[in-house]
Amino acid sequence: MATPVPLPPPPQIPAADPEALRAALPTALREEFDAEWVRALDRAKQSHSLAEIHDLLNKWQHTAVMEMRESGSYQRLLEKGAQIELAGGRTTAVSIEDMRALIQQRLQAD
């Protein structure tokens, strides 16, 4: 059996706090975060709910960690999403039946 390669230590996860997230984000993404933050605050004032703010902080916490692991990954994700939309959906998608068959095949190979 092959010896597993150890994974690099995970990056320090920033707190789900606007100030901590801004500090953890690359400069190029701070403007986008700021704009989304202002919109979320405005909607929270109208709805009297913090749910959207929590969702936004969660999204940007994941984005910050993603960027800490691999710089530029957020932009690549957006570009891939735009390509999928332009193509009219996932052209490489696999049906659930095909995926189950592939899993079953791999399980039987072990």
mmCIF file of C-alpha atoms in Angstrom, residues 17-87:
data_model
loop_
_atom_site.group_PDB
_atom_site.id
_atom_site.type_symbol
_atom_site.label_atom_id
_atom_site.label_comp_id
_atom_site.label_asym_id
_atom_site.label_seq_id
_atom_site.Cartn_x
_atom_site.Cartn_y
_atom_site.Cartn_z
ATOM 1 C CA ASP A 17 -16.462 39.203 10.854
ATOM 2 C CA PRO A 18 -16.412 41.968 8.233
ATOM 3 C CA GLU A 19 -13.183 43.523 9.479
ATOM 4 C CA ALA A 20 -11.345 40.178 9.676
ATOM 5 C CA LEU A 21 -12.592 39.121 6.256
ATOM 6 C CA ARG A 22 -11.575 42.400 4.607
ATOM 7 C CA ALA A 23 -8.092 41.993 6.056
ATOM 8 C CA ALA A 24 -7.848 38.413 4.768
ATOM 9 C CA LEU A 25 -9.050 39.195 1.244
ATOM 10 C CA PRO A 26 -6.738 40.224 -1.572
ATOM 11 C CA THR A 27 -7.020 43.902 -2.460
ATOM 12 C CA ALA A 28 -8.760 43.048 -5.741
ATOM 13 C CA LEU A 29 -11.675 41.424 -3.884
ATOM 14 C CA ARG A 30 -12.142 44.001 -1.133
ATOM 15 C CA GLU A 31 -14.192 46.320 -3.351
ATOM 16 C CA GLU A 32 -16.545 43.492 -4.253
ATOM 17 C CA PHE A 33 -16.884 42.516 -0.581
ATOM 18 C CA ASP A 34 -17.548 46.145 0.392
ATOM 19 C CA ALA A 35 -20.268 46.543 -2.240
ATOM 20 C CA GLU A 36 -21.979 43.315 -1.190
ATOM 21 C CA TRP A 37 -21.667 44.316 2.475
ATOM 22 C CA VAL A 38 -23.426 47.649 1.866
ATOM 23 C CA ARG A 39 -26.249 45.943 -0.082
ATOM 24 C CA ALA A 40 -26.678 43.286 2.632
ATOM 25 C CA LEU A 41 -26.839 45.952 5.354
ATOM 26 C CA ASP A 42 -29.459 47.905 3.407
ATOM 27 C CA ARG A 43 -31.592 44.792 2.897
ATOM 28 C CA ALA A 44 -31.195 43.825 6.572
ATOM 29 C CA LYS A 45 -32.495 47.245 7.588
ATOM 30 C CA GLN A 46 -35.582 46.701 5.449
ATOM 31 C CA SER A 47 -36.225 43.071 6.381
ATOM 32 C CA HIS A 48 -35.214 43.310 10.055
ATOM 33 C CA SER A 49 -33.352 40.028 9.570
ATOM 34 C CA LEU A 50 -29.667 39.242 9.877
ATOM 35 C CA ALA A 51 -29.908 36.066 7.781
ATOM 36 C CA GLU A 52 -28.557 37.714 4.644
ATOM 37 C CA ILE A 53 -25.626 39.197 6.564
ATOM 38 C CA HIS A 54 -24.776 35.792 8.008
ATOM 39 C CA ASP A 55 -24.960 34.265 4.509
ATOM 40 C CA LEU A 56 -22.704 36.973 3.110
ATOM 41 C CA LEU A 57 -20.107 36.543 5.862
ATOM 42 C CA ASN A 58 -20.167 32.776 5.364
ATOM 43 C CA LYS A 59 -19.652 33.158 1.605
ATOM 44 C CA TRP A 60 -16.742 35.544 2.030
ATOM 45 C CA GLN A 61 -15.180 33.445 4.776
ATOM 46 C CA HIS A 62 -15.054 30.532 2.319
ATOM 47 C CA THR A 63 -13.787 32.838 -0.412
ATOM 48 C CA ALA A 64 -11.005 34.182 1.827
ATOM 49 C CA VAL A 65 -9.846 30.659 2.688
ATOM 50 C CA MET A 66 -10.012 29.646 -0.978
ATOM 51 C CA GLU A 67 -7.865 32.643 -1.930
ATOM 52 C CA MET A 68 -5.407 31.939 0.891
ATOM 53 C CA ARG A 69 -4.934 28.410 -0.448
ATOM 54 C CA GLU A 70 -4.639 29.414 -4.091
ATOM 55 C CA SER A 71 -4.509 33.029 -5.171
ATOM 56 C CA GLY A 72 -6.862 33.862 -8.039
ATOM 57 C CA SER A 73 -9.141 30.868 -7.430
ATOM 58 C CA TYR A 74 -12.223 33.039 -6.875
ATOM 59 C CA GLN A 75 -11.771 34.753 -10.241
ATOM 60 C CA ARG A 76 -11.279 31.386 -11.949
ATOM 61 C CA LEU A 77 -14.487 30.140 -10.322
ATOM 62 C CA LEU A 78 -16.396 33.147 -11.667
ATOM 63 C CA GLU A 79 -14.922 32.641 -15.137
ATOM 64 C CA LYS A 80 -15.872 28.955 -15.133
ATOM 65 C CA GLY A 81 -19.422 29.862 -14.094
ATOM 66 C CA ALA A 82 -19.641 32.385 -16.937
ATOM 67 C CA GLN A 83 -18.430 29.740 -19.418
ATOM 68 C CA ILE A 84 -21.072 27.292 -18.186
ATOM 69 C CA GLU A 85 -23.797 29.913 -18.525
ATOM 70 C CA LEU A 86 -22.629 30.844 -22.029
ATOM 71 C CA ALA A 87 -22.702 27.185 -23.056
#
